[in-house]
C-alpha cells in the first residue's frame, strides 16, 4: 500500500493531539471512570478526525479508508485502551451505516453533528444473554402509526452515559431473525430511555460503559437507517469497519509497549548486566515485533480490499482474531520483563494488561471470528 504525504500528516496530527490532549489526562480519567466525551470529541471534530471517510456534504473529509487507517494506528499512542475504543465507537461503529444508508434528512440531523463532535454516539447491539449472538437479540421496535415504540435493553454500551444518540439494532417484525431487524437512531434524551447503571470493568476504565433500558420509547419511523428489515445486514457491514479499526489501533499500541519495555530492560540491571542483554528477553521482543509486522501486513491488505470495494469479511475477521490474541501476548510478555514493577498500577504496562483482555471479546469474540473464518473456508458444519 502506498502512502502519501497526506497520510503521514493525519498520522502525525493525531499523534500530536494524543500527546497534548489525551495522555496528560489519562490517569485522572481512569480514576474517574470516564472522560469528558463532549469536550474531547469537539476538539477532535474541529481537527477533522471524526469524519475522515464520511461524505464532505456532512462535514467529513471524503477520503478512503487508508486515511482512516492512519488515524486508527495513531490512536494506539494513547496511554490507555478506553479512549481509542470510545472514539472508535464514534467513527467506525455507530456511524458507518448512517453515512452509507441513512436518508439525507437523517444524516443532516445526526451524522453531521457527530462528525463535528457536537454529538456523542453509541452503538446498541449487545444485550444481556445475546452479546456475540446478534441474531438472538430481544429488543423490539413496534410500528404505531408513524412511530416506532421501543421496548428492551442494551448492555455493555460504550459512551452510554454520555451519548446523544444510539444507533440501535432492534426487531421490527416477527420474520426470520436475519431479516426482521432494523437499525434505528434513538436520541438518548427521549422519554423512556434510562441509563440504569454504569458498569465497573476490569479494564478500559477511562471509558464509560452502561446498561440502558427502553420502556415505550417513541421515535419517528423516519429515524430508521436505510430499509426496514435490513438492519442485520447493515450491522454486519459496520462490524467489518469495527474489526479493522480494532486491529489497526493495536499495531501502534503494541509497538509502544515493546519500545517502552526495551528502554526499561536496557536500564534495569540484574546479575551484573542489563536485563535486555539476556537472550531470552531480546529474542522474545524481536519475535513479538515480527508478529506485529505480520499483523500490520494483514491489516493493510484488508484495507486494500475495502478501498477496492471487495468483501473484507474473511480478512477482517482474521485480523481482529490475530490482533486480539497478539496484543494479550505482548502485554503479558512485556509485563513479565518489568518484574515486580509490572504488577504495580503505576506502571503503564499493567493498564495495558487489563485493557487488552477485552480485545478477544468485544466486537465479536474470538470464537465468532473462528466461526466466520471456518465458514469462508468451507469447513463449518452445516446448521452452524
mmCIF file of C-alpha atoms in Angstrom:
data_model
loop_
_atom_site.group_PDB
_atom_site.id
_atom_site.type_symbol
_atom_site.label_atom_id
_atom_site.label_comp_id
_atom_site.label_asym_id
_atom_site.label_seq_id
_atom_site.Cartn_x
_atom_site.Cartn_y
_atom_site.Cartn_z
ATOM 1 C CA UNK A 1 0.000 0.000 0.000
ATOM 2 C CA UNK A 2 1.349 3.409 -0.993
ATOM 3 C CA UNK A 3 1.078 6.262 1.495
ATOM 4 C CA UNK A 4 1.123 9.924 0.555
ATOM 5 C CA UNK A 5 2.215 12.986 2.452
ATOM 6 C CA UNK A 6 -1.461 13.455 3.397
ATOM 7 C CA UNK A 7 -1.490 10.033 5.079
ATOM 8 C CA UNK A 8 1.540 10.937 7.166
ATOM 9 C CA UNK A 9 0.044 14.330 8.044
ATOM 10 C CA UNK A 10 -3.038 12.627 9.503
ATOM 11 C CA UNK A 11 -0.916 10.174 11.496
ATOM 12 C CA UNK A 12 1.295 12.921 12.901
ATOM 13 C CA UNK A 13 -1.630 15.229 13.663
ATOM 14 C CA UNK A 14 -3.427 12.504 15.640
ATOM 15 C CA UNK A 15 -0.195 11.574 17.422
ATOM 16 C CA UNK A 16 0.347 15.215 18.401
ATOM 17 C CA UNK A 17 -3.248 15.540 19.583
ATOM 18 C CA UNK A 18 -2.900 12.467 21.809
ATOM 19 C CA UNK A 19 0.327 13.799 23.321
ATOM 20 C CA UNK A 20 -1.251 17.178 24.110
ATOM 21 C CA UNK A 21 -4.938 16.470 24.776
ATOM 22 C CA UNK A 22 -5.257 12.854 25.909
ATOM 23 C CA UNK A 23 -2.198 11.363 27.575
ATOM 24 C CA UNK A 24 -1.710 14.166 30.146
ATOM 25 C CA UNK A 25 -5.234 13.456 31.471
ATOM 26 C CA UNK A 26 -5.444 9.666 31.229
ATOM 27 C CA UNK A 27 -4.593 8.964 34.876
ATOM 28 C CA UNK A 28 -7.315 11.377 36.004
ATOM 29 C CA UNK A 29 -9.899 9.906 33.628
ATOM 30 C CA UNK A 30 -9.016 6.349 34.626
ATOM 31 C CA UNK A 31 -9.693 7.206 38.276
ATOM 32 C CA UNK A 32 -12.944 8.977 37.395
ATOM 33 C CA UNK A 33 -14.191 6.035 35.325
ATOM 34 C CA UNK A 34 -14.995 8.271 32.349
ATOM 35 C CA UNK A 35 -13.540 11.010 30.180
ATOM 36 C CA UNK A 36 -15.296 14.248 29.100
ATOM 37 C CA UNK A 37 -16.538 12.904 25.769
ATOM 38 C CA UNK A 38 -18.240 16.068 24.529
ATOM 39 C CA UNK A 39 -15.222 18.232 25.274
ATOM 40 C CA UNK A 40 -12.714 15.830 23.717
ATOM 41 C CA UNK A 41 -14.850 14.909 20.719
ATOM 42 C CA UNK A 42 -15.443 18.569 19.893
ATOM 43 C CA UNK A 43 -11.683 19.126 19.751
ATOM 44 C CA UNK A 44 -11.319 16.064 17.533
ATOM 45 C CA UNK A 45 -14.193 17.187 15.333
ATOM 46 C CA UNK A 46 -12.586 20.574 14.841
ATOM 47 C CA UNK A 47 -9.489 18.817 13.505
ATOM 48 C CA UNK A 48 -11.476 16.575 11.154
ATOM 49 C CA UNK A 49 -10.637 13.318 12.943
ATOM 50 C CA UNK A 50 -14.243 12.145 13.363
ATOM 51 C CA UNK A 51 -15.237 12.157 9.706
ATOM 52 C CA UNK A 52 -12.189 11.098 7.706
ATOM 53 C CA UNK A 53 -14.151 8.691 5.471
ATOM 54 C CA UNK A 54 -17.511 10.437 5.764
ATOM 55 C CA UNK A 55 -19.153 12.444 2.944
ATOM 56 C CA UNK A 56 -17.989 16.033 2.573
ATOM 57 C CA UNK A 57 -21.566 17.345 2.384
ATOM 58 C CA UNK A 58 -21.985 16.435 6.072
ATOM 59 C CA UNK A 59 -18.641 17.815 7.202
ATOM 60 C CA UNK A 60 -16.472 14.779 6.520
ATOM 61 C CA UNK A 61 -13.197 14.684 4.605
ATOM 62 C CA UNK A 62 -14.482 12.205 1.997
ATOM 63 C CA UNK A 63 -11.249 10.170 1.999
ATOM 64 C CA UNK A 64 -10.851 6.420 1.595
ATOM 65 C CA UNK A 65 -10.223 4.009 4.474
ATOM 66 C CA UNK A 66 -6.424 4.095 4.072
ATOM 67 C CA UNK A 67 -6.537 7.561 5.656
ATOM 68 C CA UNK A 68 -8.697 6.258 8.469
ATOM 69 C CA UNK A 69 -6.092 3.534 8.917
ATOM 70 C CA UNK A 70 -3.558 6.242 9.771
ATOM 71 C CA UNK A 71 -5.955 7.691 12.329
ATOM 72 C CA UNK A 72 -6.611 4.266 13.851
ATOM 73 C CA UNK A 73 -2.919 3.361 14.060
ATOM 74 C CA UNK A 74 -2.041 6.684 15.646
ATOM 75 C CA UNK A 75 -4.743 6.177 18.294
ATOM 76 C CA UNK A 76 -2.544 3.359 19.585
ATOM 77 C CA UNK A 77 -0.299 6.072 21.015
ATOM 78 C CA UNK A 78 -2.888 6.716 23.748
ATOM 79 C CA UNK A 79 -1.737 5.684 27.211
ATOM 80 C CA UNK A 80 -4.876 3.610 27.721
ATOM 81 C CA UNK A 81 -7.304 1.473 25.754
ATOM 82 C CA UNK A 82 -10.504 3.222 26.792
ATOM 83 C CA UNK A 83 -10.176 6.438 24.782
ATOM 84 C CA UNK A 84 -9.280 4.775 21.446
ATOM 85 C CA UNK A 85 -12.203 2.395 21.974
ATOM 86 C CA UNK A 86 -14.636 5.240 22.676
ATOM 87 C CA UNK A 87 -13.515 7.319 19.707
ATOM 88 C CA UNK A 88 -13.676 4.223 17.506
ATOM 89 C CA UNK A 89 -17.309 3.788 18.507
ATOM 90 C CA UNK A 90 -17.941 7.292 17.174
ATOM 91 C CA UNK A 91 -16.057 6.897 13.901
ATOM 92 C CA UNK A 92 -16.309 3.235 12.915
ATOM 93 C CA UNK A 93 -19.043 1.501 14.900
ATOM 94 C CA UNK A 94 -22.111 3.724 15.278
ATOM 95 C CA UNK A 95 -21.933 5.930 12.163
ATOM 96 C CA UNK A 96 -20.840 3.895 9.077
ATOM 97 C CA UNK A 97 -24.359 2.576 8.307
ATOM 98 C CA UNK A 98 -25.836 6.035 8.910
ATOM 99 C CA UNK A 99 -23.331 7.511 6.437
ATOM 100 C CA UNK A 100 -23.888 4.789 3.813
ATOM 101 C CA UNK A 101 -27.620 4.115 4.088
ATOM 102 C CA UNK A 102 -29.254 6.927 6.053
ATOM 103 C CA UNK A 103 -31.600 9.415 4.424
ATOM 104 C CA UNK A 104 -30.295 12.880 3.690
ATOM 105 C CA UNK A 105 -32.543 14.249 6.431
ATOM 106 C CA UNK A 106 -31.258 11.734 8.979
ATOM 107 C CA UNK A 107 -27.631 12.379 8.098
ATOM 108 C CA UNK A 108 -28.090 16.112 8.469
ATOM 109 C CA UNK A 109 -29.757 15.636 11.857
ATOM 110 C CA UNK A 110 -27.326 13.120 13.376
ATOM 111 C CA UNK A 111 -24.280 12.361 11.212
ATOM 112 C CA UNK A 112 -23.209 15.969 10.655
ATOM 113 C CA UNK A 113 -23.118 16.828 14.393
ATOM 114 C CA UNK A 114 -21.349 13.512 15.118
ATOM 115 C CA UNK A 115 -18.641 14.405 12.606
ATOM 116 C CA UNK A 116 -18.374 17.904 14.080
ATOM 117 C CA UNK A 117 -18.044 16.475 17.596
ATOM 118 C CA UNK A 118 -21.239 18.169 18.774
ATOM 119 C CA UNK A 119 -22.968 14.800 19.308
ATOM 120 C CA UNK A 120 -21.546 11.738 21.015
ATOM 121 C CA UNK A 121 -22.769 8.456 19.541
ATOM 122 C CA UNK A 122 -23.068 4.918 20.870
ATOM 123 C CA UNK A 123 -23.932 1.594 19.269
ATOM 124 C CA UNK A 124 -26.786 -0.504 20.702
ATOM 125 C CA UNK A 125 -26.422 -4.128 19.627
ATOM 126 C CA UNK A 126 -25.336 -6.268 22.598
ATOM 127 C CA UNK A 127 -27.845 -7.378 25.207
ATOM 128 C CA UNK A 128 -27.559 -9.420 28.357
ATOM 129 C CA UNK A 129 -27.708 -13.001 27.125
ATOM 130 C CA UNK A 130 -27.032 -12.124 23.481
ATOM 131 C CA UNK A 131 -23.633 -10.470 23.184
ATOM 132 C CA UNK A 132 -21.922 -12.022 20.174
ATOM 133 C CA UNK A 133 -25.153 -13.810 19.149
ATOM 134 C CA UNK A 134 -26.626 -10.794 17.382
ATOM 135 C CA UNK A 135 -29.485 -12.713 15.770
ATOM 136 C CA UNK A 136 -30.988 -13.587 19.171
ATOM 137 C CA UNK A 137 -31.434 -10.031 20.482
ATOM 138 C CA UNK A 138 -34.835 -9.330 22.023
ATOM 139 C CA UNK A 139 -35.323 -5.546 21.907
ATOM 140 C CA UNK A 140 -38.371 -4.682 19.814
ATOM 141 C CA UNK A 141 -39.441 -1.622 17.843
ATOM 142 C CA UNK A 142 -43.164 -1.969 17.145
ATOM 143 C CA UNK A 143 -44.836 0.201 14.499
ATOM 144 C CA UNK A 144 -47.528 2.510 15.854
ATOM 145 C CA UNK A 145 -48.741 4.899 13.194
ATOM 146 C CA UNK A 146 -45.749 6.889 12.014
ATOM 147 C CA UNK A 147 -43.627 5.919 15.010
ATOM 148 C CA UNK A 148 -41.661 3.039 16.464
ATOM 149 C CA UNK A 149 -42.357 2.111 20.083
ATOM 150 C CA UNK A 150 -39.219 0.541 21.512
ATOM 151 C CA UNK A 151 -39.001 -1.834 24.477
ATOM 152 C CA UNK A 152 -35.990 -3.758 25.721
ATOM 153 C CA UNK A 153 -32.477 -3.174 26.983
ATOM 154 C CA UNK A 154 -28.892 -2.910 25.808
ATOM 155 C CA UNK A 155 -25.762 -3.941 27.712
ATOM 156 C CA UNK A 156 -22.048 -3.003 27.671
ATOM 157 C CA UNK A 157 -22.735 0.245 25.809
ATOM 158 C CA UNK A 158 -19.548 2.274 25.317
ATOM 159 C CA UNK A 159 -20.213 6.044 25.658
ATOM 160 C CA UNK A 160 -23.629 5.026 27.014
ATOM 161 C CA UNK A 161 -23.870 7.510 29.874
ATOM 162 C CA UNK A 162 -22.754 10.480 27.747
ATOM 163 C CA UNK A 163 -24.183 9.715 24.297
ATOM 164 C CA UNK A 164 -26.615 11.981 22.477
ATOM 165 C CA UNK A 165 -27.908 9.207 20.252
ATOM 166 C CA UNK A 166 -27.716 5.458 19.820
ATOM 167 C CA UNK A 167 -27.538 3.513 16.592
ATOM 168 C CA UNK A 168 -29.800 0.683 17.779
ATOM 169 C CA UNK A 169 -30.417 -2.726 16.273
ATOM 170 C CA UNK A 170 -33.937 -3.890 17.126
ATOM 171 C CA UNK A 171 -36.546 -6.362 15.929
ATOM 172 C CA UNK A 172 -39.107 -4.540 13.789
ATOM 173 C CA UNK A 173 -41.114 -7.611 12.700
ATOM 174 C CA UNK A 174 -41.762 -11.256 13.532
ATOM 175 C CA UNK A 175 -39.960 -12.618 10.473
ATOM 176 C CA UNK A 176 -36.745 -14.686 10.201
ATOM 177 C CA UNK A 177 -34.055 -13.487 12.632
ATOM 178 C CA UNK A 178 -31.736 -12.251 9.878
ATOM 179 C CA UNK A 179 -34.494 -10.305 8.102
ATOM 180 C CA UNK A 180 -36.598 -8.875 10.937
ATOM 181 C CA UNK A 181 -34.163 -6.310 12.311
ATOM 182 C CA UNK A 182 -33.623 -2.645 11.591
ATOM 183 C CA UNK A 183 -31.060 -0.045 12.571
ATOM 184 C CA UNK A 184 -32.768 2.914 14.239
ATOM 185 C CA UNK A 185 -31.374 6.207 15.517
ATOM 186 C CA UNK A 186 -32.601 6.720 19.086
ATOM 187 C CA UNK A 187 -31.932 10.110 20.735
ATOM 188 C CA UNK A 188 -30.842 9.315 24.280
ATOM 189 C CA UNK A 189 -32.920 12.076 25.863
ATOM 190 C CA UNK A 190 -36.142 10.554 24.543
ATOM 191 C CA UNK A 191 -38.736 9.777 27.212
ATOM 192 C CA UNK A 192 -38.441 6.173 28.403
ATOM 193 C CA UNK A 193 -34.657 5.868 27.860
ATOM 194 C CA UNK A 194 -32.947 5.130 31.178
ATOM 195 C CA UNK A 195 -29.252 4.711 31.856
ATOM 196 C CA UNK A 196 -29.716 2.027 34.508
ATOM 197 C CA UNK A 197 -26.118 1.925 35.667
ATOM 198 C CA UNK A 198 -22.543 2.467 34.599
ATOM 199 C CA UNK A 199 -20.537 -0.733 34.705
ATOM 200 C CA UNK A 200 -17.475 -1.441 36.858
ATOM 201 C CA UNK A 201 -14.954 -3.033 34.491
ATOM 202 C CA UNK A 202 -11.631 -4.858 34.782
ATOM 203 C CA UNK A 203 -10.039 -2.513 32.258
ATOM 204 C CA UNK A 204 -10.899 0.279 29.804
ATOM 205 C CA UNK A 205 -11.736 2.262 32.913
ATOM 206 C CA UNK A 206 -11.457 5.729 31.344
ATOM 207 C CA UNK A 207 -14.356 4.834 29.039
ATOM 208 C CA UNK A 208 -17.871 4.872 30.461
ATOM 209 C CA UNK A 209 -19.902 1.743 29.759
ATOM 210 C CA UNK A 210 -23.594 1.499 30.569
ATOM 211 C CA UNK A 211 -26.632 -0.720 30.786
ATOM 212 C CA UNK A 212 -29.621 1.031 29.209
ATOM 213 C CA UNK A 213 -33.354 0.306 29.446
ATOM 214 C CA UNK A 214 -36.028 1.306 26.920
ATOM 215 C CA UNK A 215 -39.642 1.472 28.058
ATOM 216 C CA UNK A 216 -42.223 2.524 25.449
ATOM 217 C CA UNK A 217 -39.672 4.783 23.786
ATOM 218 C CA UNK A 218 -41.330 6.511 20.851
ATOM 219 C CA UNK A 219 -39.280 7.702 17.868
ATOM 220 C CA UNK A 220 -40.450 8.595 14.339
ATOM 221 C CA UNK A 221 -40.086 5.855 11.723
ATOM 222 C CA UNK A 222 -38.008 8.208 9.623
ATOM 223 C CA UNK A 223 -35.229 7.507 12.149
ATOM 224 C CA UNK A 224 -34.835 4.057 10.587
ATOM 225 C CA UNK A 225 -31.479 3.843 8.780
ATOM 226 C CA UNK A 226 -31.997 2.658 5.202
ATOM 227 C CA UNK A 227 -34.555 -0.072 4.598
ATOM 228 C CA UNK A 228 -36.604 -1.636 7.370
ATOM 229 C CA UNK A 229 -35.599 -5.269 7.846
ATOM 230 C CA UNK A 230 -32.061 -4.713 6.534
ATOM 231 C CA UNK A 231 -30.576 -3.899 9.936
ATOM 232 C CA UNK A 232 -28.816 -7.214 10.434
ATOM 233 C CA UNK A 233 -27.014 -6.889 7.106
ATOM 234 C CA UNK A 234 -26.144 -3.238 7.740
ATOM 235 C CA UNK A 235 -24.778 -4.167 11.149
ATOM 236 C CA UNK A 236 -22.631 -6.943 9.664
ATOM 237 C CA UNK A 237 -21.163 -4.249 7.431
ATOM 238 C CA UNK A 238 -20.472 -1.986 10.405
ATOM 239 C CA UNK A 239 -18.755 -4.876 12.163
ATOM 240 C CA UNK A 240 -16.153 -5.056 9.401
ATOM 241 C CA UNK A 241 -15.153 -1.427 9.966
ATOM 242 C CA UNK A 242 -15.155 -2.001 13.712
ATOM 243 C CA UNK A 243 -12.901 -5.045 13.404
ATOM 244 C CA UNK A 244 -10.470 -3.301 11.069
ATOM 245 C CA UNK A 245 -10.289 -0.332 13.433
ATOM 246 C CA UNK A 246 -9.813 -2.656 16.418
ATOM 247 C CA UNK A 247 -6.933 -4.446 14.708
ATOM 248 C CA UNK A 248 -5.294 -1.281 13.364
ATOM 249 C CA UNK A 249 -5.233 0.563 16.680
ATOM 250 C CA UNK A 250 -3.466 -2.365 18.352
ATOM 251 C CA UNK A 251 -0.488 -2.161 15.982
ATOM 252 C CA UNK A 252 0.969 1.057 17.355
ATOM 253 C CA UNK A 253 -0.145 0.230 20.912
ATOM 254 C CA UNK A 254 1.926 -2.960 20.789
ATOM 255 C CA UNK A 255 4.905 -1.171 19.260
ATOM 256 C CA UNK A 256 4.801 1.414 22.051
ATOM 257 C CA UNK A 257 4.710 -1.338 24.676
ATOM 258 C CA UNK A 258 7.679 -3.104 23.073
ATOM 259 C CA UNK A 259 9.637 0.169 22.813
ATOM 260 C CA UNK A 260 8.961 1.029 26.460
ATOM 261 C CA UNK A 261 9.972 -2.469 27.546
ATOM 262 C CA UNK A 262 13.226 -2.187 25.588
ATOM 263 C CA UNK A 263 14.009 1.093 27.351
ATOM 264 C CA UNK A 264 13.164 -0.327 30.774
ATOM 265 C CA UNK A 265 15.097 -3.574 30.388
ATOM 266 C CA UNK A 266 18.102 -1.744 28.912
ATOM 267 C CA UNK A 267 18.357 0.443 32.006
ATOM 268 C CA UNK A 268 17.480 -2.235 34.575
ATOM 269 C CA UNK A 269 20.474 -4.229 35.821
ATOM 270 C CA UNK A 270 20.461 -7.746 37.231
ATOM 271 C CA UNK A 271 23.410 -10.061 37.889
ATOM 272 C CA UNK A 272 25.855 -7.501 36.553
ATOM 273 C CA UNK A 273 24.269 -6.773 33.182
ATOM 274 C CA UNK A 274 21.158 -5.149 31.714
ATOM 275 C CA UNK A 275 18.056 -7.305 31.517
ATOM 276 C CA UNK A 276 17.918 -6.642 27.764
ATOM 277 C CA UNK A 277 21.252 -8.423 27.301
ATOM 278 C CA UNK A 278 19.597 -11.697 28.281
ATOM 279 C CA UNK A 279 18.936 -13.634 25.088
ATOM 280 C CA UNK A 280 15.553 -14.858 26.300
ATOM 281 C CA UNK A 281 14.401 -11.223 26.528
ATOM 282 C CA UNK A 282 15.815 -9.674 23.371
ATOM 283 C CA UNK A 283 14.863 -12.736 21.324
ATOM 284 C CA UNK A 284 11.282 -12.596 22.638
ATOM 285 C CA UNK A 285 10.980 -8.872 21.926
ATOM 286 C CA UNK A 286 12.306 -9.457 18.398
ATOM 287 C CA UNK A 287 9.758 -12.219 17.919
ATOM 288 C CA UNK A 288 6.909 -10.029 19.163
ATOM 289 C CA UNK A 289 7.916 -7.178 16.846
ATOM 290 C CA UNK A 290 7.953 -9.620 13.940
ATOM 291 C CA UNK A 291 4.420 -10.723 14.830
ATOM 292 C CA UNK A 292 3.283 -7.086 14.945
ATOM 293 C CA UNK A 293 4.687 -6.554 11.452
ATOM 294 C CA UNK A 294 2.810 -9.643 10.236
ATOM 295 C CA UNK A 295 -0.412 -8.227 11.669
ATOM 296 C CA UNK A 296 0.294 -4.874 10.006
ATOM 297 C CA UNK A 297 0.611 -6.602 6.635
ATOM 298 C CA UNK A 298 -2.692 -8.399 7.147
ATOM 299 C CA UNK A 299 -4.484 -5.196 8.167
ATOM 300 C CA UNK A 300 -3.042 -3.239 5.253
ATOM 301 C CA UNK A 301 -4.132 -5.950 2.813
ATOM 302 C CA UNK A 302 -7.634 -5.891 4.294
ATOM 303 C CA UNK A 303 -7.777 -2.124 3.913
ATOM 304 C CA UNK A 304 -6.764 -2.524 0.255
ATOM 305 C CA UNK A 305 -9.804 -4.760 -0.225
ATOM 306 C CA UNK A 306 -12.062 -2.155 1.379
ATOM 307 C CA UNK A 307 -10.723 0.551 -0.912
ATOM 308 C CA UNK A 308 -11.341 -1.668 -3.942
ATOM 309 C CA UNK A 309 -14.906 -2.376 -2.826
ATOM 310 C CA UNK A 310 -14.261 -6.074 -2.222
ATOM 311 C CA UNK A 311 -15.640 -8.320 0.524
ATOM 312 C CA UNK A 312 -13.340 -7.947 3.532
ATOM 313 C CA UNK A 313 -15.249 -10.149 5.977
ATOM 314 C CA UNK A 314 -12.794 -13.061 5.967
ATOM 315 C CA UNK A 315 -9.633 -10.981 6.249
ATOM 316 C CA UNK A 316 -11.106 -8.501 8.740
ATOM 317 C CA UNK A 317 -12.152 -11.412 10.952
ATOM 318 C CA UNK A 318 -8.646 -12.879 10.719
ATOM 319 C CA UNK A 319 -7.045 -9.531 11.530
ATOM 320 C CA UNK A 320 -9.325 -8.994 14.520
ATOM 321 C CA UNK A 321 -8.644 -12.518 15.797
ATOM 322 C CA UNK A 322 -4.885 -12.134 15.375
ATOM 323 C CA UNK A 323 -4.818 -8.665 16.936
ATOM 324 C CA UNK A 324 -6.826 -9.722 19.982
ATOM 325 C CA UNK A 325 -4.556 -12.661 20.717
ATOM 326 C CA UNK A 326 -1.299 -10.922 19.892
ATOM 327 C CA UNK A 327 -1.941 -7.813 21.981
ATOM 328 C CA UNK A 328 -2.620 -10.012 25.006
ATOM 329 C CA UNK A 329 0.636 -11.872 24.356
ATOM 330 C CA UNK A 330 2.590 -8.628 24.027
ATOM 331 C CA UNK A 331 1.104 -7.192 27.219
ATOM 332 C CA UNK A 332 1.755 -10.386 29.166
ATOM 333 C CA UNK A 333 5.340 -10.860 27.979
ATOM 334 C CA UNK A 334 6.289 -7.223 28.415
ATOM 335 C CA UNK A 335 4.770 -7.119 31.903
ATOM 336 C CA UNK A 336 6.900 -10.149 32.828
ATOM 337 C CA UNK A 337 10.096 -8.287 31.971
ATOM 338 C CA UNK A 338 9.165 -5.437 34.299
ATOM 339 C CA UNK A 339 9.272 -7.909 37.186
ATOM 340 C CA UNK A 340 7.561 -6.685 40.341
ATOM 341 C CA UNK A 341 7.067 -3.221 38.861
ATOM 342 C CA UNK A 342 4.917 -4.756 36.144
ATOM 343 C CA UNK A 343 2.376 -5.690 38.815
ATOM 344 C CA UNK A 344 2.064 -2.112 40.019
ATOM 345 C CA UNK A 345 -0.782 0.081 38.825
ATOM 346 C CA UNK A 346 1.673 2.957 38.456
ATOM 347 C CA UNK A 347 3.398 1.140 35.591
ATOM 348 C CA UNK A 348 1.645 1.662 32.210
ATOM 349 C CA UNK A 349 2.110 -1.956 31.160
ATOM 350 C CA UNK A 350 -0.240 -3.092 33.941
ATOM 351 C CA UNK A 351 -3.010 -0.937 32.463
ATOM 352 C CA UNK A 352 -2.360 -2.381 29.035
ATOM 353 C CA UNK A 353 -2.531 -5.892 30.526
ATOM 354 C CA UNK A 354 -6.028 -5.155 31.883
ATOM 355 C CA UNK A 355 -7.304 -3.196 28.901
ATOM 356 C CA UNK A 356 -6.243 -5.665 26.227
ATOM 357 C CA UNK A 357 -8.246 -8.569 27.643
ATOM 358 C CA UNK A 358 -11.333 -7.093 26.010
ATOM 359 C CA UNK A 359 -9.769 -7.360 22.547
ATOM 360 C CA UNK A 360 -10.740 -11.022 22.220
ATOM 361 C CA UNK A 361 -14.289 -10.409 23.494
ATOM 362 C CA UNK A 362 -15.654 -7.081 22.248
ATOM 363 C CA UNK A 363 -16.709 -6.631 18.629
ATOM 364 C CA UNK A 364 -17.258 -10.375 18.305
ATOM 365 C CA UNK A 365 -15.450 -12.909 20.474
ATOM 366 C CA UNK A 366 -12.566 -14.976 19.123
ATOM 367 C CA UNK A 367 -14.923 -17.912 18.750
ATOM 368 C CA UNK A 368 -17.197 -15.859 16.473
ATOM 369 C CA UNK A 369 -14.204 -14.845 14.359
ATOM 370 C CA UNK A 370 -13.188 -18.506 14.049
ATOM 371 C CA UNK A 371 -16.740 -19.424 13.043
ATOM 372 C CA UNK A 372 -16.737 -16.772 10.293
ATOM 373 C CA UNK A 373 -13.303 -17.858 9.060
ATOM 374 C CA UNK A 374 -14.357 -21.523 9.082
ATOM 375 C CA UNK A 375 -17.445 -20.623 7.047
ATOM 376 C CA UNK A 376 -15.341 -18.857 4.415
ATOM 377 C CA UNK A 377 -13.007 -21.878 4.330
ATOM 378 C CA UNK A 378 -15.958 -24.184 3.698
ATOM 379 C CA UNK A 379 -15.290 -26.285 6.804
ATOM 380 C CA UNK A 380 -18.080 -25.085 9.108
ATOM 381 C CA UNK A 381 -20.507 -27.960 9.821
ATOM 382 C CA UNK A 382 -23.993 -27.491 8.381
ATOM 383 C CA UNK A 383 -26.507 -25.957 10.753
ATOM 384 C CA UNK A 384 -23.968 -23.661 12.437
#
